[in-house]
PDB file of C-alpha atoms in Angstrom:
ATOM      1  CA  MET A   1     -30.656-163.705  20.960  1.00 82.00           C
ATOM      2  CA  LYS A   2     -33.546-166.123  21.318  1.00 94.00           C
ATOM      3  CA  ILE A   3     -32.547-169.788  21.224  1.00 96.00           C
ATOM      4  CA  ILE A   4     -34.754-171.828  18.921  1.00 96.00           C
ATOM      5  CA  ASN A   5     -33.217-175.254  19.331  1.00 97.00           C
ATOM      6  CA  LYS A   6     -30.525-176.845  21.434  1.00 97.00           C
ATOM      7  CA  PHE A   7     -28.872-180.205  21.973  1.00 96.00           C
ATOM      8  CA  ASN A   8     -26.114-181.534  24.113  1.00 96.00           C
ATOM      9  CA  MET A   9     -24.102-184.697  24.029  1.00 98.00           C
ATOM     10  CA  ASN A  10     -21.069-186.221  25.624  1.00 98.00           C
ATOM     11  CA  PHE A  11     -18.917-189.121  24.573  1.00 98.00           C
ATOM     12  CA  TYR A  12     -15.577-190.755  25.275  1.00 98.00           C
ATOM     13  CA  ALA A  13     -12.548-189.028  23.799  1.00 98.00           C
ATOM     14  CA  ARG A  14     -11.865-191.895  21.422  1.00 97.00           C
ATOM     15  CA  SER A  15     -10.678-191.103  17.918  1.00 96.00           C
ATOM     16  CA  ALA A  16     -13.462-193.282  16.471  1.00 96.00           C
ATOM     17  CA  ASN A  17     -15.868-190.604  17.739  1.00 97.00           C
ATOM     18  CA  GLU A  18     -14.388-187.821  15.584  1.00 97.00           C
ATOM     19  CA  GLY A  19     -16.593-188.845  12.671  1.00 97.00           C
ATOM     20  CA  PHE A  20     -19.547-189.419  14.986  1.00 97.00           C
ATOM     21  CA  ALA A  21     -19.286-185.891  16.443  1.00 98.00           C
ATOM     22  CA  ARG A  22     -19.131-184.131  13.080  1.00 97.00           C
ATOM     23  CA  SER A  23     -22.036-186.212  11.760  1.00 97.00           C
ATOM     24  CA  CYS A  24     -24.196-185.232  14.767  1.00 97.00           C
ATOM     25  CA  ILE A  25     -23.431-181.523  14.415  1.00 97.00           C
ATOM     26  CA  SER A  26     -23.953-181.760  10.675  1.00 97.00           C
ATOM     27  CA  ALA A  27     -27.412-183.289  11.186  1.00 97.00           C
ATOM     28  CA  PHE A  28     -28.325-180.609  13.760  1.00 97.00           C
ATOM     29  CA  ALA A  29     -27.020-177.739  11.589  1.00 97.00           C
ATOM     30  CA  SER A  30     -28.968-179.053   8.594  1.00 96.00           C
ATOM     31  CA  GLN A  31     -32.096-177.501  10.123  1.00 95.00           C
ATOM     32  CA  LEU A  32     -30.737-174.134   8.999  1.00 96.00           C
ATOM     33  CA  ASP A  33     -30.610-175.300   5.379  1.00 95.00           C
ATOM     34  CA  PRO A  34     -26.897-174.503   4.943  1.00 97.00           C
ATOM     35  CA  THR A  35     -25.096-174.822   1.635  1.00 96.00           C
ATOM     36  CA  ILE A  36     -22.815-177.832   1.185  1.00 96.00           C
ATOM     37  CA  GLU A  37     -19.843-175.514   1.683  1.00 96.00           C
ATOM     38  CA  GLU A  38     -21.217-174.105   4.946  1.00 97.00           C
ATOM     39  CA  LEU A  39     -21.959-177.597   6.217  1.00 97.00           C
ATOM     40  CA  ASN A  40     -18.468-178.778   5.293  1.00 97.00           C
ATOM     41  CA  ASP A  41     -16.973-175.755   7.085  1.00 98.00           C
ATOM     42  CA  ILE A  42     -18.881-176.659  10.262  1.00 98.00           C
ATOM     43  CA  LYS A  43     -17.937-180.353  10.040  1.00 98.00           C
ATOM     44  CA  THR A  44     -14.272-179.511   9.509  1.00 97.00           C
ATOM     45  CA  ALA A  45     -14.158-177.055  12.431  1.00 98.00           C
ATOM     46  CA  VAL A  46     -15.861-179.574  14.760  1.00 98.00           C
ATOM     47  CA  SER A  47     -13.494-182.317  13.653  1.00 98.00           C
ATOM     48  CA  GLU A  48     -10.517-180.086  14.511  1.00 97.00           C
ATOM     49  CA  ALA A  49     -11.874-179.168  17.949  1.00 97.00           C
ATOM     50  CA  VAL A  50     -12.742-182.765  18.861  1.00 98.00           C
ATOM     51  CA  THR A  51      -9.353-184.009  17.615  1.00 96.00           C
ATOM     52  CA  ASN A  52      -7.646-181.387  19.802  1.00 95.00           C
ATOM     53  CA  CYS A  53      -9.488-182.756  22.851  1.00 97.00           C
ATOM     54  CA  ILE A  54      -8.353-186.312  22.062  1.00 96.00           C
ATOM     55  CA  VAL A  55      -4.783-185.564  21.000  1.00 94.00           C
ATOM     56  CA  HIS A  56      -3.859-182.643  23.259  1.00 93.00           C
ATOM     57  CA  ALA A  57      -6.258-182.413  26.212  1.00 95.00           C
ATOM     58  CA  TYR A  58      -6.400-186.057  27.221  1.00 96.00           C
ATOM     59  CA  LYS A  59      -3.324-187.487  25.453  1.00 90.00           C
ATOM     60  CA  GLU A  60      -3.115-191.091  26.708  1.00 84.00           C
ATOM     61  CA  LYS A  61      -6.000-190.630  29.163  1.00 90.00           C
ATOM     62  CA  LEU A  62      -9.593-191.550  28.316  1.00 94.00           C
ATOM     63  CA  GLY A  63     -11.700-188.520  29.186  1.00 97.00           C
ATOM     64  CA  LYS A  64     -15.036-187.189  28.041  1.00 98.00           C
ATOM     65  CA  ILE A  65     -15.900-184.564  25.465  1.00 98.00           C
ATOM     66  CA  TYR A  66     -18.978-182.393  26.030  1.00 98.00           C
ATOM     67  CA  ILE A  67     -20.734-180.638  23.143  1.00 98.00           C
ATOM     68  CA  ILE A  68     -23.587-178.168  23.410  1.00 98.00           C
ATOM     69  CA  SER A  69     -24.975-176.706  20.220  1.00 98.00           C
ATOM     70  CA  GLU A  70     -27.673-174.071  19.806  1.00 98.00           C
ATOM     71  CA  ILE A  71     -29.549-172.551  16.937  1.00 97.00           C
ATOM     72  CA  ALA A  72     -30.482-168.948  17.657  1.00 96.00           C
ATOM     73  CA  GLU A  73     -32.828-166.568  15.907  1.00 93.00           C
ATOM     74  CA  GLY A  74     -31.334-165.142  12.742  1.00 93.00           C
ATOM     75  CA  GLY A  75     -29.749-168.433  11.724  1.00 95.00           C
ATOM     76  CA  VAL A  76     -26.808-168.388  14.132  1.00 97.00           C
ATOM     77  CA  LEU A  77     -25.322-171.754  15.006  1.00 98.00           C
ATOM     78  CA  LYS A  78     -23.299-171.894  18.222  1.00 98.00           C
ATOM     79  CA  ILE A  79     -21.147-174.901  19.115  1.00 98.00           C
ATOM     80  CA  LYS A  80     -19.426-175.274  22.468  1.00 98.00           C
ATOM     81  CA  ILE A  81     -16.884-178.118  22.758  1.00 98.00           C
ATOM     82  CA  ARG A  82     -15.473-178.743  26.211  1.00 98.00           C
ATOM     83  CA  ASP A  83     -12.977-181.150  27.749  1.00 98.00           C
ATOM     84  CA  THR A  84     -11.730-181.618  31.292  1.00 98.00           C
ATOM     85  CA  GLY A  85      -8.192-182.395  30.226  1.00 97.00           C
ATOM     86  CA  CYS A  86      -4.816-180.793  30.832  1.00 96.00           C
ATOM     87  CA  GLY A  87      -5.680-177.272  29.651  1.00 96.00           C
ATOM     88  CA  ILE A  88      -3.660-174.931  27.457  1.00 93.00           C
ATOM     89  CA  GLU A  89      -0.709-173.126  29.012  1.00 90.00           C
ATOM     90  CA  ASN A  90      -0.472-170.390  26.390  1.00 89.00           C
ATOM     91  CA  ILE A  91      -3.648-169.854  24.340  1.00 90.00           C
ATOM     92  CA  GLU A  92      -2.098-167.186  22.109  1.00 89.00           C
ATOM     93  CA  GLN A  93       0.676-169.584  21.118  1.00 87.00           C
ATOM     94  CA  ALA A  94      -1.794-172.438  20.583  1.00 86.00           C
ATOM     95  CA  LEU A  95      -3.757-170.225  18.177  1.00 84.00           C
ATOM     96  CA  THR A  96      -0.663-169.523  16.069  1.00 82.00           C
ATOM     97  CA  PRO A  97      -0.866-171.401  12.734  1.00 76.00           C
ATOM     98  CA  LEU A  98       1.653-174.264  12.428  1.00 70.00           C
ATOM     99  CA  PHE A  99       2.375-174.236  16.167  1.00 71.00           C
ATOM    100  CA  THR A 100       2.103-177.701  17.686  1.00 72.00           C
ATOM    101  CA  THR A 101       3.376-179.209  20.892  1.00 70.00           C
ATOM    102  CA  LEU A 102       3.407-182.678  19.364  1.00 66.00           C
ATOM    103  CA  GLY A 103       5.360-182.346  16.110  1.00 63.00           C
ATOM    104  CA  GLY A 104       5.493-185.448  13.945  1.00 63.00           C
ATOM    105  CA  GLU A 105       2.411-185.695  11.780  1.00 69.00           C
ATOM    106  CA  ARG A 106       0.434-182.927  13.475  1.00 72.00           C
ATOM    107  CA  ALA A 107       0.153-179.920  11.179  1.00 72.00           C
ATOM    108  CA  GLY A 108      -0.590-177.362  13.908  1.00 81.00           C
ATOM    109  CA  LEU A 109      -3.492-176.025  11.894  1.00 89.00           C
ATOM    110  CA  GLY A 110      -6.465-177.014  14.053  1.00 92.00           C
ATOM    111  CA  PHE A 111      -7.303-173.539  15.384  1.00 94.00           C
ATOM    112  CA  ALA A 112      -6.410-171.886  12.056  1.00 93.00           C
ATOM    113  CA  VAL A 113      -8.999-174.084  10.332  1.00 95.00           C
ATOM    114  CA  MET A 114     -11.611-173.306  13.004  1.00 97.00           C
ATOM    115  CA  GLN A 115     -10.944-169.569  12.732  1.00 96.00           C
ATOM    116  CA  SER A 116     -10.996-169.612   8.962  1.00 96.00           C
ATOM    117  CA  PHE A 117     -14.134-171.735   8.554  1.00 97.00           C
ATOM    118  CA  MET A 118     -16.291-170.281  11.349  1.00 98.00           C
ATOM    119  CA  ASP A 119     -17.382-166.671  12.022  1.00 98.00           C
ATOM    120  CA  SER A 120     -15.999-166.591  15.544  1.00 98.00           C
ATOM    121  CA  VAL A 121     -13.858-168.847  17.747  1.00 97.00           C
ATOM    122  CA  LYS A 122     -13.349-168.252  21.459  1.00 97.00           C
ATOM    123  CA  VAL A 123     -11.004-170.359  23.558  1.00 97.00           C
ATOM    124  CA  SER A 124     -10.952-170.439  27.341  1.00 97.00           C
ATOM    125  CA  SER A 125      -8.741-172.762  29.305  1.00 97.00           C
ATOM    126  CA  LYS A 126      -7.467-173.499  32.792  1.00 97.00           C
ATOM    127  CA  LEU A 127      -4.389-175.604  33.373  1.00 96.00           C
ATOM    128  CA  GLY A 128      -5.344-178.951  34.843  1.00 95.00           C
ATOM    129  CA  LYS A 129      -9.062-178.172  34.497  1.00 97.00           C
ATOM    130  CA  GLY A 130      -9.741-178.236  30.784  1.00 97.00           C
ATOM    131  CA  THR A 131     -10.553-176.191  27.704  1.00 97.00           C
ATOM    132  CA  THR A 132     -13.721-174.845  26.125  1.00 98.00           C
ATOM    133  CA  VAL A 133     -13.898-173.827  22.468  1.00 98.00           C
ATOM    134  CA  THR A 134     -16.964-171.825  21.462  1.00 98.00           C
ATOM    135  CA  MET A 135     -17.594-171.292  17.774  1.00 98.00           C
ATOM    136  CA  THR A 136     -20.391-169.537  15.910  1.00 98.00           C
ATOM    137  CA  LYS A 137     -21.445-169.397  12.300  1.00 98.00           C
ATOM    138  CA  LYS A 138     -24.337-167.507  10.785  1.00 97.00           C
ATOM    139  CA  ILE A 139     -26.151-169.402   8.086  1.00 96.00           C
ATOM    140  CA  LEU A 140     -27.587-166.931   5.642  1.00 87.00           C
ATOM    141  CA  PRO A 141     -31.055-167.619   4.296  1.00 83.00           C
ATOM    142  CA  ARG A 142     -30.936-168.782   0.710  1.00 77.00           C
ATOM    143  CA  ILE A 143     -32.664-166.810  -1.998  1.00 70.00           C
ATOM    144  CA  THR A 144     -35.140-169.047  -3.749  1.00 65.00           C
ATOM    145  CA  VAL A 145     -36.128-168.359  -7.308  1.00 65.00           C
ATOM    146  CA  ASN A 146     -39.569-169.521  -8.326  1.00 62.00           C
ATOM    147  CA  GLY A 147     -40.431-170.710 -11.800  1.00 51.00           C
TER     148      GLY A 147
ATOM    149  CA  MET B   1     -11.125-195.244   5.056  1.00 93.00           C
ATOM    150  CA  SER B   2      -8.998-197.280   2.683  1.00 96.00           C
ATOM    151  CA  VAL B   3      -6.121-196.860   0.266  1.00 97.00           C
ATOM    152  CA  GLU B   4      -5.313-198.788  -2.864  1.00 97.00           C
ATOM    153  CA  ILE B   5      -1.802-198.475  -4.184  1.00 97.00           C
ATOM    154  CA  THR B   6      -0.621-199.029  -7.743  1.00 97.00           C
ATOM    155  CA  ILE B   7       2.954-198.951  -9.006  1.00 96.00           C
ATOM    156  CA  LYS B   8       3.821-198.109 -12.605  1.00 96.00           C
ATOM    157  CA  GLY B   9       7.519-197.728 -13.242  1.00 95.00           C
ATOM    158  CA  GLU B  10       8.759-194.981 -10.944  1.00 96.00           C
ATOM    159  CA  VAL B  11       5.276-193.701 -10.133  1.00 97.00           C
ATOM    160  CA  VAL B  12       3.420-194.798  -7.007  1.00 97.00           C
ATOM    161  CA  THR B  13      -0.254-193.818  -6.957  1.00 98.00           C
ATOM    162  CA  ALA B  14      -2.337-193.988  -3.773  1.00 98.00           C
ATOM    163  CA  TYR B  15      -6.092-193.972  -4.341  1.00 98.00           C
ATOM    164  CA  LEU B  16      -7.689-192.807  -1.092  1.00 98.00           C
ATOM    165  CA  THR B  17     -11.310-193.540  -0.197  1.00 98.00           C
ATOM    166  CA  GLY B  18     -13.464-192.472   2.763  1.00 97.00           C
ATOM    167  CA  GLU B  19     -13.060-189.804   5.457  1.00 97.00           C
ATOM    168  CA  LEU B  20      -9.518-188.711   6.240  1.00 97.00           C
ATOM    169  CA  ASP B  21      -9.230-187.582   9.859  1.00 97.00           C
ATOM    170  CA  HIS B  22      -6.915-188.203  12.822  1.00 95.00           C
ATOM    171  CA  HIS B  23      -8.604-191.565  13.481  1.00 96.00           C
ATOM    172  CA  ASN B  24      -7.899-192.885   9.991  1.00 95.00           C
ATOM    173  CA  ALA B  25      -4.652-191.150   9.095  1.00 95.00           C
ATOM    174  CA  ALA B  26      -2.229-193.534  10.850  1.00 91.00           C
ATOM    175  CA  GLY B  27      -3.262-196.660   8.913  1.00 93.00           C
ATOM    176  CA  ILE B  28      -3.153-194.830   5.595  1.00 95.00           C
ATOM    177  CA  ARG B  29       0.255-193.354   6.414  1.00 95.00           C
ATOM    178  CA  GLU B  30       1.730-196.796   7.114  1.00 95.00           C
ATOM    179  CA  LYS B  31       0.542-198.209   3.790  1.00 96.00           C
ATOM    180  CA  ILE B  32       1.795-195.267   1.727  1.00 96.00           C
ATOM    181  CA  ASP B  33       5.148-195.233   3.549  1.00 95.00           C
ATOM    182  CA  GLY B  34       5.502-198.968   2.908  1.00 95.00           C
ATOM    183  CA  ALA B  35       5.031-198.380  -0.827  1.00 95.00           C
ATOM    184  CA  ILE B  36       7.513-195.488  -0.814  1.00 95.00           C
ATOM    185  CA  ASP B  37      10.144-197.473   1.091  1.00 93.00           C
ATOM    186  CA  SER B  38       9.938-200.538  -1.125  1.00 93.00           C
ATOM    187  CA  ASN B  39       9.656-198.742  -4.491  1.00 94.00           C
ATOM    188  CA  MET B  40      11.597-195.468  -4.077  1.00 94.00           C
ATOM    189  CA  PRO B  41       9.376-193.693  -6.626  1.00 96.00           C
ATOM    190  CA  SER B  42      10.335-190.489  -8.409  1.00 97.00           C
ATOM    191  CA  LEU B  43       6.697-189.389  -8.172  1.00 97.00           C
ATOM    192  CA  LEU B  44       3.976-190.070  -5.603  1.00 97.00           C
ATOM    193  CA  VAL B  45       0.437-189.355  -6.747  1.00 97.00           C
ATOM    194  CA  LEU B  46      -2.165-188.940  -4.007  1.00 97.00           C
ATOM    195  CA  ASP B  47      -5.603-189.390  -5.561  1.00 97.00           C
ATOM    196  CA  PHE B  48      -8.296-187.873  -3.328  1.00 97.00           C
ATOM    197  CA  GLY B  49     -11.100-188.718  -5.753  1.00 97.00           C
ATOM    198  CA  GLY B  50     -12.754-191.059  -3.252  1.00 97.00           C
ATOM    199  CA  VAL B  51     -12.251-188.901  -0.155  1.00 98.00           C
ATOM    200  CA  SER B  52     -15.504-187.387   1.104  1.00 97.00           C
ATOM    201  CA  PHE B  53     -14.010-185.440   4.030  1.00 97.00           C
ATOM    202  CA  MET B  54     -10.603-184.272   5.204  1.00 97.00           C
ATOM    203  CA  ASP B  55      -9.456-182.143   8.126  1.00 96.00           C
ATOM    204  CA  SER B  56      -5.955-180.929   9.031  1.00 95.00           C
ATOM    205  CA  SER B  57      -4.917-184.505   9.882  1.00 95.00           C
ATOM    206  CA  GLY B  58      -4.864-184.982   6.116  1.00 95.00           C
ATOM    207  CA  ILE B  59      -2.508-182.018   5.847  1.00 94.00           C
ATOM    208  CA  GLY B  60      -0.212-183.740   8.358  1.00 93.00           C
ATOM    209  CA  LEU B  61      -0.334-186.859   6.216  1.00 95.00           C
ATOM    210  CA  ILE B  62       0.570-184.932   3.045  1.00 94.00           C
ATOM    211  CA  MET B  63       3.349-182.922   4.735  1.00 92.00           C
ATOM    212  CA  GLY B  64       4.859-186.061   6.268  1.00 93.00           C
ATOM    213  CA  ARG B  65       4.964-187.869   2.912  1.00 94.00           C
ATOM    214  CA  TYR B  66       6.354-184.742   1.250  1.00 93.00           C
ATOM    215  CA  ARG B  67       9.261-184.639   3.707  1.00 90.00           C
ATOM    216  CA  CYS B  68       9.859-188.337   3.151  1.00 89.00           C
ATOM    217  CA  LEU B  69       9.918-187.891  -0.661  1.00 93.00           C
ATOM    218  CA  GLN B  70      12.176-184.865  -0.432  1.00 90.00           C
ATOM    219  CA  LYS B  71      14.917-187.036   1.086  1.00 87.00           C
ATOM    220  CA  HIS B  72      14.923-189.110  -2.125  1.00 84.00           C
ATOM    221  CA  GLY B  73      14.543-186.103  -4.447  1.00 92.00           C
ATOM    222  CA  ALA B  74      11.088-187.343  -5.449  1.00 95.00           C
ATOM    223  CA  LYS B  75       8.000-185.261  -6.209  1.00 94.00           C
ATOM    224  CA  MET B  76       4.356-185.303  -5.193  1.00 94.00           C
ATOM    225  CA  HIS B  77       1.198-184.710  -7.165  1.00 95.00           C
ATOM    226  CA  ILE B  78      -2.264-184.310  -5.644  1.00 95.00           C
ATOM    227  CA  THR B  79      -5.364-184.985  -7.689  1.00 96.00           C
ATOM    228  CA  GLY B  80      -9.128-185.436  -7.342  1.00 96.00           C
ATOM    229  CA  ALA B  81      -9.586-183.149  -4.313  1.00 96.00           C
ATOM    230  CA  SER B  82     -13.174-182.000  -3.688  1.00 96.00           C
ATOM    231  CA  PRO B  83     -13.842-178.282  -3.035  1.00 95.00           C
ATOM    232  CA  GLN B  84     -13.899-178.986   0.753  1.00 95.00           C
ATOM    233  CA  ILE B  85     -10.523-180.722   0.638  1.00 96.00           C
ATOM    234  CA  GLU B  86      -9.065-178.078  -1.661  1.00 94.00           C
ATOM    235  CA  LYS B  87     -10.157-175.372   0.799  1.00 95.00           C
ATOM    236  CA  VAL B  88      -8.264-177.092   3.645  1.00 95.00           C
ATOM    237  CA  MET B  89      -5.236-177.613   1.388  1.00 94.00           C
ATOM    238  CA  LYS B  90      -5.176-173.966   0.277  1.00 92.00           C
ATOM    239  CA  LEU B  91      -5.402-172.773   3.876  1.00 92.00           C
ATOM    240  CA  ALA B  92      -2.350-174.918   4.650  1.00 91.00           C
ATOM    241  CA  GLY B  93      -0.457-173.676   1.563  1.00 88.00           C
ATOM    242  CA  MET B  94      -0.193-177.164   0.070  1.00 86.00           C
ATOM    243  CA  ASN B  95      -0.024-175.676  -3.422  1.00 81.00           C
ATOM    244  CA  ARG B  96       3.525-174.567  -2.548  1.00 80.00           C
ATOM    245  CA  LEU B  97       4.623-178.125  -1.791  1.00 78.00           C
ATOM    246  CA  ALA B  98       2.952-180.179  -4.473  1.00 77.00           C
ATOM    247  CA  SER B  99       1.222-179.799  -7.828  1.00 79.00           C
ATOM    248  CA  ILE B 100      -2.544-179.951  -7.344  1.00 80.00           C
ATOM    249  CA  ASN B 101      -5.277-180.452  -9.912  1.00 76.00           C
TER     250      ASN B 101
END
């Protein structure tokens, strides 16, 4: 698939940047003229992935979060969110809705939200090396009615 | 993100405004818990009318308050949720815990 546009960014894994990250992706995805619902889906999925990096991957450590996003021909938005944190021991378990290693106020729904709101979610991880979450969503062209 | 709390009899209402994510949830939680602890309401109303965005951190906030209310036999009502927030709530099955409109 031919890539039409691409951007990459990295920032400190500080919780204040959760809103910053979803605003950036939202602005980039707007080029595809998504509906408000599609844009909200993308923002919510990005917010979950970035929060996971801060809360789970780095915990008390201040690491960096790397995001690469591409727009491909056919209106496909790809978002890759990577950290160099602790990694996930058991990906299958991490993807299970309501599973959380932290308890307390964490709902354990991060990956469930990503999977539900995006077309595809791929997770790769190495213990001690970090985790990469790659998500895609196809933005369908809108039918315009003249007159 | 901010929260304004009103107390009318046994009803505590929390009017939430802004974007509810992991960054903002802790401060909001403290204020709502403070109002619950000092007023022991029979009903907590969470008004999402001013919330422009919420991710699953908001679900954690709701579930935590629900557990807290359950200990006192109190109930929860959720109102004013936008379609985006409602979608997250439905995914989490919040409609089984609290009345939503």
